[in-house]
Amino acid sequence: MNDKDKSQTVHIPTQGTPGGPRPSANLDDVPTQVQLASAGAPIGRLTIIEGPGLGTVRSVYKGTNSVGRYTDNIVALDFGDNSISRHQHAVIDCGDREVRILDGGKPNPIEVNGSRVSKEQVLRSGDLVQIGMTKLRYEKV
């Protein structure tokens, strides 16, 4: 196994604490995210075009990207839209040939270009994704 195929644990600072989380004896209190080192550069981006966080851009990486309100998601939409589930409201799976979006099975459905996503759907550059009250534009980079 070479270095680019190894996994790494990435520290994600806790919101509101400069320089990182507060010390804790419980490792469950330390937010982390496991990523493949081969994830590398973003292959796409989501730009918020309506709703809280307007104009903010979130990167999408090769592999599986969880989308939700909490910062433990790869695509964290943590701007105050409480209609977005905290964990895995949606999943964006970026393969070698196509990008697919799947509904995470949460109470508020997701839509792509105005149509509800019931299973999975191919996501193309320029598609509009509605999650909760937030509308995003997906673009391939």
N, C-alpha and C. Protein backbone atom coordinates (compact mmCIF):
# COMPACT_ATOMS: atom_id res chain seq x y z
N MET A 1 0.85 -1.17 0.00
CA MET A 1 0.00 0.00 0.00
C MET A 1 0.90 1.24 0.00
N ASN A 2 0.65 2.15 -0.92
CA ASN A 2 1.45 3.36 -0.93
C ASN A 2 0.78 4.45 -0.10
N ASP A 3 1.48 5.56 0.15
CA ASP A 3 0.99 6.61 1.04
C ASP A 3 -0.31 7.24 0.57
N LYS A 4 -0.54 7.32 -0.73
CA LYS A 4 -1.75 7.99 -1.20
C LYS A 4 -3.02 7.17 -0.95
N ASP A 5 -2.89 5.86 -0.67
CA ASP A 5 -4.05 5.03 -0.41
C ASP A 5 -4.35 4.87 1.07
N LYS A 6 -3.52 5.45 1.93
CA LYS A 6 -3.74 5.34 3.37
C LYS A 6 -4.80 6.32 3.82
N SER A 7 -5.48 5.96 4.89
CA SER A 7 -6.48 6.84 5.47
C SER A 7 -5.81 7.74 6.49
N GLN A 8 -6.42 8.88 6.73
CA GLN A 8 -5.92 9.76 7.76
C GLN A 8 -7.09 10.32 8.54
N THR A 9 -6.84 10.70 9.77
CA THR A 9 -7.86 11.33 10.60
C THR A 9 -7.58 12.81 10.58
N VAL A 10 -8.61 13.60 10.29
CA VAL A 10 -8.46 15.03 10.16
C VAL A 10 -9.22 15.69 11.29
N HIS A 11 -8.57 16.59 12.01
CA HIS A 11 -9.23 17.33 13.09
C HIS A 11 -10.09 18.43 12.50
N ILE A 12 -11.31 18.54 13.00
CA ILE A 12 -12.21 19.60 12.59
C ILE A 12 -12.49 20.44 13.82
N PRO A 13 -12.06 21.72 13.87
CA PRO A 13 -12.24 22.53 15.07
C PRO A 13 -13.72 22.65 15.45
N THR A 14 -13.97 22.63 16.74
CA THR A 14 -15.32 22.81 17.25
C THR A 14 -15.72 24.25 17.05
N GLN A 15 -16.97 24.46 16.63
CA GLN A 15 -17.48 25.79 16.36
C GLN A 15 -17.41 26.64 17.62
N GLY A 16 -16.92 27.84 17.51
CA GLY A 16 -16.91 28.77 18.61
C GLY A 16 -15.73 28.63 19.55
N THR A 17 -14.79 27.74 19.27
CA THR A 17 -13.62 27.61 20.12
C THR A 17 -12.37 27.90 19.31
N PRO A 18 -11.76 29.07 19.54
CA PRO A 18 -10.58 29.42 18.76
C PRO A 18 -9.47 28.39 18.95
N GLY A 19 -8.91 27.94 17.84
CA GLY A 19 -7.79 27.02 17.89
C GLY A 19 -8.14 25.58 18.13
N GLY A 20 -9.43 25.24 18.21
CA GLY A 20 -9.77 23.84 18.35
C GLY A 20 -10.71 23.56 19.50
N PRO A 21 -10.91 22.27 19.77
CA PRO A 21 -11.87 21.89 20.78
C PRO A 21 -11.34 22.10 22.19
N ARG A 22 -12.26 22.11 23.13
CA ARG A 22 -11.88 22.17 24.53
C ARG A 22 -11.31 20.81 24.92
N PRO A 23 -10.35 20.79 25.83
CA PRO A 23 -9.81 19.51 26.27
C PRO A 23 -10.91 18.63 26.85
N SER A 24 -10.84 17.34 26.57
CA SER A 24 -11.84 16.42 27.06
C SER A 24 -11.21 15.06 27.28
N ALA A 25 -11.65 14.39 28.32
CA ALA A 25 -11.16 13.04 28.57
C ALA A 25 -11.87 12.05 27.67
N ASN A 26 -12.99 12.44 27.09
CA ASN A 26 -13.79 11.56 26.25
C ASN A 26 -13.48 11.85 24.79
N LEU A 27 -12.88 10.88 24.09
CA LEU A 27 -12.53 11.09 22.68
C LEU A 27 -13.75 11.26 21.80
N ASP A 28 -14.94 10.82 22.26
CA ASP A 28 -16.15 11.02 21.47
C ASP A 28 -16.50 12.50 21.36
N ASP A 29 -15.94 13.33 22.23
CA ASP A 29 -16.20 14.76 22.19
C ASP A 29 -15.32 15.50 21.18
N VAL A 30 -14.34 14.82 20.61
CA VAL A 30 -13.43 15.46 19.66
C VAL A 30 -13.92 15.15 18.25
N PRO A 31 -14.39 16.19 17.52
CA PRO A 31 -14.89 15.94 16.17
C PRO A 31 -13.76 15.59 15.22
N THR A 32 -13.92 14.49 14.51
CA THR A 32 -12.94 14.07 13.52
C THR A 32 -13.67 13.61 12.28
N GLN A 33 -12.92 13.44 11.23
CA GLN A 33 -13.47 12.98 9.97
C GLN A 33 -12.41 12.13 9.31
N VAL A 34 -12.76 10.93 8.89
CA VAL A 34 -11.79 10.07 8.23
C VAL A 34 -11.92 10.27 6.72
N GLN A 35 -10.80 10.56 6.09
CA GLN A 35 -10.78 10.77 4.65
C GLN A 35 -9.66 9.94 4.06
N LEU A 36 -9.85 9.50 2.84
CA LEU A 36 -8.74 8.87 2.13
C LEU A 36 -7.77 9.95 1.70
N ALA A 37 -6.51 9.69 1.88
CA ALA A 37 -5.50 10.65 1.47
C ALA A 37 -5.56 10.90 -0.03
N SER A 38 -6.09 9.91 -0.79
CA SER A 38 -6.18 10.06 -2.24
C SER A 38 -7.33 10.97 -2.67
N ALA A 39 -8.14 11.44 -1.69
CA ALA A 39 -9.24 12.33 -2.03
C ALA A 39 -8.71 13.57 -2.74
N GLY A 40 -7.60 14.10 -2.24
CA GLY A 40 -6.91 15.18 -2.91
C GLY A 40 -7.75 16.41 -3.17
N ALA A 41 -7.57 16.98 -4.33
CA ALA A 41 -8.23 18.23 -4.70
C ALA A 41 -9.71 18.01 -4.95
N PRO A 42 -10.50 19.03 -4.73
CA PRO A 42 -11.94 18.92 -5.00
C PRO A 42 -12.20 18.64 -6.48
N ILE A 43 -13.27 17.87 -6.75
CA ILE A 43 -13.65 17.63 -8.14
C ILE A 43 -14.91 18.40 -8.51
N GLY A 44 -15.53 19.01 -7.49
CA GLY A 44 -16.72 19.80 -7.72
C GLY A 44 -16.94 20.77 -6.58
N ARG A 45 -17.96 21.61 -6.75
CA ARG A 45 -18.29 22.55 -5.67
C ARG A 45 -19.79 22.81 -5.66
N LEU A 46 -20.28 23.11 -4.49
CA LEU A 46 -21.66 23.50 -4.30
C LEU A 46 -21.67 24.94 -3.81
N THR A 47 -22.38 25.81 -4.53
CA THR A 47 -22.48 27.21 -4.16
C THR A 47 -23.91 27.48 -3.71
N ILE A 48 -24.05 28.06 -2.53
CA ILE A 48 -25.39 28.39 -2.03
C ILE A 48 -25.90 29.61 -2.78
N ILE A 49 -27.04 29.43 -3.48
CA ILE A 49 -27.61 30.52 -4.27
C ILE A 49 -28.90 31.08 -3.67
N GLU A 50 -29.48 30.36 -2.70
CA GLU A 50 -30.65 30.84 -1.95
C GLU A 50 -30.62 30.24 -0.57
N GLY A 51 -31.00 31.05 0.43
CA GLY A 51 -31.08 30.57 1.80
C GLY A 51 -29.91 31.04 2.64
N PRO A 52 -29.88 30.58 3.91
CA PRO A 52 -28.79 30.97 4.81
C PRO A 52 -27.45 30.56 4.21
N GLY A 53 -26.46 31.40 4.38
CA GLY A 53 -25.13 31.11 3.84
C GLY A 53 -24.97 31.51 2.39
N LEU A 54 -25.87 32.33 1.88
CA LEU A 54 -25.86 32.75 0.48
C LEU A 54 -24.45 33.11 0.01
N GLY A 55 -24.03 32.53 -1.11
CA GLY A 55 -22.73 32.81 -1.71
C GLY A 55 -21.60 31.91 -1.21
N THR A 56 -21.84 31.15 -0.16
CA THR A 56 -20.81 30.27 0.38
C THR A 56 -20.60 29.08 -0.55
N VAL A 57 -19.36 28.65 -0.67
CA VAL A 57 -19.00 27.53 -1.53
C VAL A 57 -18.47 26.40 -0.66
N ARG A 58 -18.92 25.17 -0.95
CA ARG A 58 -18.42 23.97 -0.28
C ARG A 58 -17.87 23.03 -1.34
N SER A 59 -16.71 22.46 -1.08
CA SER A 59 -16.06 21.55 -2.01
C SER A 59 -16.65 20.16 -1.93
N VAL A 60 -16.60 19.43 -3.07
CA VAL A 60 -17.03 18.04 -3.17
C VAL A 60 -15.82 17.26 -3.66
N TYR A 61 -15.55 16.11 -3.03
CA TYR A 61 -14.35 15.33 -3.31
C TYR A 61 -14.70 13.98 -3.92
N LYS A 62 -13.72 13.36 -4.55
CA LYS A 62 -13.90 12.02 -5.09
C LYS A 62 -14.26 11.08 -3.95
N GLY A 63 -15.19 10.17 -4.22
CA GLY A 63 -15.64 9.24 -3.19
C GLY A 63 -17.00 9.66 -2.65
N THR A 64 -17.26 9.27 -1.42
CA THR A 64 -18.56 9.53 -0.79
C THR A 64 -18.49 10.79 0.05
N ASN A 65 -19.42 11.72 -0.21
CA ASN A 65 -19.50 12.99 0.51
C ASN A 65 -20.83 13.08 1.23
N SER A 66 -20.82 13.04 2.55
CA SER A 66 -22.07 13.23 3.30
C SER A 66 -22.38 14.73 3.34
N VAL A 67 -23.67 15.05 3.25
CA VAL A 67 -24.12 16.44 3.25
C VAL A 67 -25.09 16.60 4.41
N GLY A 68 -24.82 17.56 5.29
CA GLY A 68 -25.70 17.80 6.43
C GLY A 68 -25.31 19.06 7.14
N ARG A 69 -26.05 19.33 8.22
CA ARG A 69 -25.88 20.59 8.95
C ARG A 69 -24.67 20.58 9.88
N TYR A 70 -24.30 19.44 10.43
CA TYR A 70 -23.19 19.39 11.37
C TYR A 70 -21.84 19.37 10.66
N THR A 71 -20.81 19.84 11.36
CA THR A 71 -19.48 19.95 10.78
C THR A 71 -18.79 18.61 10.59
N ASP A 72 -19.39 17.51 11.06
CA ASP A 72 -18.76 16.20 10.81
C ASP A 72 -19.09 15.66 9.43
N ASN A 73 -19.92 16.36 8.67
CA ASN A 73 -20.19 16.01 7.28
C ASN A 73 -19.08 16.57 6.39
N ILE A 74 -18.77 15.89 5.31
CA ILE A 74 -17.76 16.40 4.39
C ILE A 74 -18.25 17.70 3.76
N VAL A 75 -19.54 17.77 3.43
CA VAL A 75 -20.15 19.00 2.94
C VAL A 75 -21.05 19.51 4.06
N ALA A 76 -20.50 20.37 4.91
CA ALA A 76 -21.23 20.90 6.06
C ALA A 76 -21.99 22.16 5.67
N LEU A 77 -23.31 22.11 5.79
CA LEU A 77 -24.16 23.26 5.50
C LEU A 77 -24.65 23.84 6.83
N ASP A 78 -23.71 24.37 7.58
CA ASP A 78 -23.93 24.81 8.95
C ASP A 78 -24.21 26.30 9.04
N PHE A 79 -25.29 26.74 8.38
CA PHE A 79 -25.59 28.17 8.30
C PHE A 79 -26.90 28.55 8.95
N GLY A 80 -27.54 27.64 9.67
CA GLY A 80 -28.77 27.99 10.37
C GLY A 80 -30.04 27.49 9.71
N ASP A 81 -29.97 26.71 8.65
CA ASP A 81 -31.17 26.13 8.03
C ASP A 81 -31.49 24.84 8.78
N ASN A 82 -32.38 24.95 9.79
CA ASN A 82 -32.71 23.80 10.62
C ASN A 82 -33.57 22.76 9.92
N SER A 83 -33.97 23.02 8.67
CA SER A 83 -34.71 22.02 7.91
C SER A 83 -33.75 21.01 7.26
N ILE A 84 -32.45 21.28 7.36
CA ILE A 84 -31.43 20.33 6.90
C ILE A 84 -31.07 19.46 8.09
N SER A 85 -31.07 18.15 7.90
CA SER A 85 -30.72 17.22 8.97
C SER A 85 -29.27 17.41 9.38
N ARG A 86 -29.00 17.10 10.63
CA ARG A 86 -27.64 17.26 11.15
C ARG A 86 -26.66 16.33 10.46
N HIS A 87 -27.06 15.08 10.26
CA HIS A 87 -26.15 14.08 9.70
C HIS A 87 -26.73 13.49 8.42
N GLN A 88 -25.95 13.51 7.38
CA GLN A 88 -26.21 12.83 6.12
C GLN A 88 -27.64 13.03 5.58
N HIS A 89 -28.01 14.28 5.40
CA HIS A 89 -29.29 14.58 4.76
C HIS A 89 -29.29 14.08 3.32
N ALA A 90 -28.12 14.18 2.71
CA ALA A 90 -27.92 13.69 1.34
C ALA A 90 -26.51 13.12 1.25
N VAL A 91 -26.27 12.35 0.19
CA VAL A 91 -24.95 11.79 -0.07
C VAL A 91 -24.62 12.08 -1.53
N ILE A 92 -23.43 12.60 -1.76
CA ILE A 92 -22.95 12.82 -3.12
C ILE A 92 -21.80 11.85 -3.33
N ASP A 93 -21.98 10.96 -4.29
CA ASP A 93 -20.98 9.93 -4.59
C ASP A 93 -20.29 10.30 -5.89
N CYS A 94 -19.02 10.60 -5.81
CA CYS A 94 -18.24 11.03 -6.97
C CYS A 94 -17.35 9.88 -7.44
N GLY A 95 -17.74 9.26 -8.54
CA GLY A 95 -16.95 8.18 -9.12
C GLY A 95 -16.06 8.69 -10.22
N ASP A 96 -15.45 7.77 -10.93
CA ASP A 96 -14.55 8.15 -12.02
C ASP A 96 -15.29 8.73 -13.21
N ARG A 97 -16.51 8.27 -13.45
CA ARG A 97 -17.24 8.69 -14.66
C ARG A 97 -18.41 9.63 -14.39
N GLU A 98 -19.02 9.52 -13.21
CA GLU A 98 -20.17 10.38 -12.95
C GLU A 98 -20.31 10.68 -11.47
N VAL A 99 -21.11 11.70 -11.21
CA VAL A 99 -21.41 12.11 -9.85
C VAL A 99 -22.88 11.82 -9.63
N ARG A 100 -23.19 11.18 -8.50
CA ARG A 100 -24.57 10.84 -8.18
C ARG A 100 -24.93 11.43 -6.82
N ILE A 101 -26.19 11.84 -6.69
CA ILE A 101 -26.69 12.33 -5.42
C ILE A 101 -27.80 11.39 -4.96
N LEU A 102 -27.79 11.09 -3.67
CA LEU A 102 -28.78 10.20 -3.07
C LEU A 102 -29.44 10.90 -1.90
N ASP A 103 -30.71 10.68 -1.73
CA ASP A 103 -31.43 11.19 -0.57
C ASP A 103 -31.00 10.36 0.63
N GLY A 104 -30.71 11.02 1.74
CA GLY A 104 -30.28 10.34 2.95
C GLY A 104 -31.42 9.73 3.75
N GLY A 105 -32.66 9.81 3.24
CA GLY A 105 -33.80 9.21 3.93
C GLY A 105 -34.31 10.05 5.09
N LYS A 106 -34.03 11.32 5.11
CA LYS A 106 -34.47 12.21 6.19
C LYS A 106 -35.86 12.75 5.88
N PRO A 107 -36.53 13.34 6.88
CA PRO A 107 -37.91 13.81 6.68
C PRO A 107 -38.09 14.82 5.55
N ASN A 108 -37.15 15.74 5.37
CA ASN A 108 -37.28 16.72 4.28
C ASN A 108 -36.56 16.19 3.05
N PRO A 109 -37.29 15.99 1.96
CA PRO A 109 -36.67 15.42 0.75
C PRO A 109 -35.72 16.41 0.09
N ILE A 110 -34.90 15.89 -0.81
CA ILE A 110 -34.03 16.75 -1.61
C ILE A 110 -34.57 16.77 -3.03
N GLU A 111 -34.25 17.85 -3.74
CA GLU A 111 -34.68 17.99 -5.12
C GLU A 111 -33.49 18.38 -5.99
N VAL A 112 -33.50 17.93 -7.23
CA VAL A 112 -32.52 18.35 -8.22
C VAL A 112 -33.31 18.91 -9.39
N ASN A 113 -33.04 20.17 -9.72
CA ASN A 113 -33.74 20.87 -10.81
C ASN A 113 -35.25 20.80 -10.65
N GLY A 114 -35.74 20.91 -9.41
CA GLY A 114 -37.17 20.94 -9.13
C GLY A 114 -37.85 19.59 -9.02
N SER A 115 -37.13 18.50 -9.23
CA SER A 115 -37.71 17.15 -9.14
C SER A 115 -37.16 16.43 -7.90
N ARG A 116 -38.06 15.81 -7.17
CA ARG A 116 -37.68 15.10 -5.96
C ARG A 116 -36.78 13.91 -6.29
N VAL A 117 -35.73 13.73 -5.50
CA VAL A 117 -34.82 12.59 -5.66
C VAL A 117 -35.32 11.50 -4.72
N SER A 118 -35.77 10.38 -5.30
CA SER A 118 -36.30 9.31 -4.47
C SER A 118 -35.27 8.22 -4.20
N LYS A 119 -34.40 7.95 -5.15
CA LYS A 119 -33.36 6.93 -4.96
C LYS A 119 -32.00 7.58 -5.15
N GLU A 120 -31.52 7.64 -6.35
CA GLU A 120 -30.28 8.33 -6.67
C GLU A 120 -30.43 8.94 -8.05
N GLN A 121 -29.63 9.96 -8.30
CA GLN A 121 -29.73 10.67 -9.57
C GLN A 121 -28.35 11.17 -9.96
N VAL A 122 -28.07 11.15 -11.25
CA VAL A 122 -26.81 11.71 -11.75
C VAL A 122 -26.87 13.22 -11.54
N LEU A 123 -25.75 13.78 -11.09
CA LEU A 123 -25.63 15.21 -10.86
C LEU A 123 -24.67 15.77 -11.89
N ARG A 124 -25.14 16.75 -12.65
CA ARG A 124 -24.32 17.35 -13.71
C ARG A 124 -24.00 18.80 -13.37
N SER A 125 -22.92 19.29 -13.94
CA SER A 125 -22.52 20.67 -13.71
C SER A 125 -23.67 21.61 -14.09
N GLY A 126 -23.98 22.53 -13.20
CA GLY A 126 -25.08 23.48 -13.43
C GLY A 126 -26.38 23.07 -12.78
N ASP A 127 -26.50 21.82 -12.31
CA ASP A 127 -27.73 21.36 -11.66
C ASP A 127 -27.97 22.14 -10.37
N LEU A 128 -29.26 22.37 -10.08
CA LEU A 128 -29.67 23.05 -8.85
C LEU A 128 -30.19 22.02 -7.86
N VAL A 129 -29.66 22.05 -6.65
CA VAL A 129 -30.00 21.10 -5.61
C VAL A 129 -30.68 21.85 -4.48
N GLN A 130 -31.87 21.39 -4.09
CA GLN A 130 -32.61 21.98 -2.97
C GLN A 130 -32.55 21.02 -1.81
N ILE A 131 -31.97 21.49 -0.69
CA ILE A 131 -31.91 20.72 0.55
C ILE A 131 -32.49 21.61 1.63
N GLY A 132 -33.61 21.22 2.19
CA GLY A 132 -34.29 22.08 3.16
C GLY A 132 -34.71 23.37 2.48
N MET A 133 -34.38 24.49 3.10
CA MET A 133 -34.70 25.80 2.53
C MET A 133 -33.51 26.38 1.75
N THR A 134 -32.48 25.57 1.57
CA THR A 134 -31.25 26.02 0.92
C THR A 134 -31.16 25.47 -0.50
N LYS A 135 -30.89 26.37 -1.45
CA LYS A 135 -30.70 25.95 -2.85
C LYS A 135 -29.24 26.16 -3.21
N LEU A 136 -28.66 25.11 -3.83
CA LEU A 136 -27.25 25.12 -4.20
C LEU A 136 -27.08 24.82 -5.69
N ARG A 137 -26.01 25.33 -6.28
CA ARG A 137 -25.68 25.01 -7.65
C ARG A 137 -24.43 24.13 -7.62
N TYR A 138 -24.51 22.96 -8.28
CA TYR A 138 -23.36 22.08 -8.38
C TYR A 138 -22.58 22.43 -9.63
N GLU A 139 -21.26 22.52 -9.49
CA GLU A 139 -20.39 22.77 -10.64
C GLU A 139 -19.19 21.84 -10.54
N LYS A 140 -18.84 21.24 -11.66
CA LYS A 140 -17.64 20.42 -11.75
C LYS A 140 -16.45 21.37 -11.88
N VAL A 141 -15.33 21.02 -11.22
CA VAL A 141 -14.14 21.87 -11.33
C VAL A 141 -13.07 21.17 -12.14
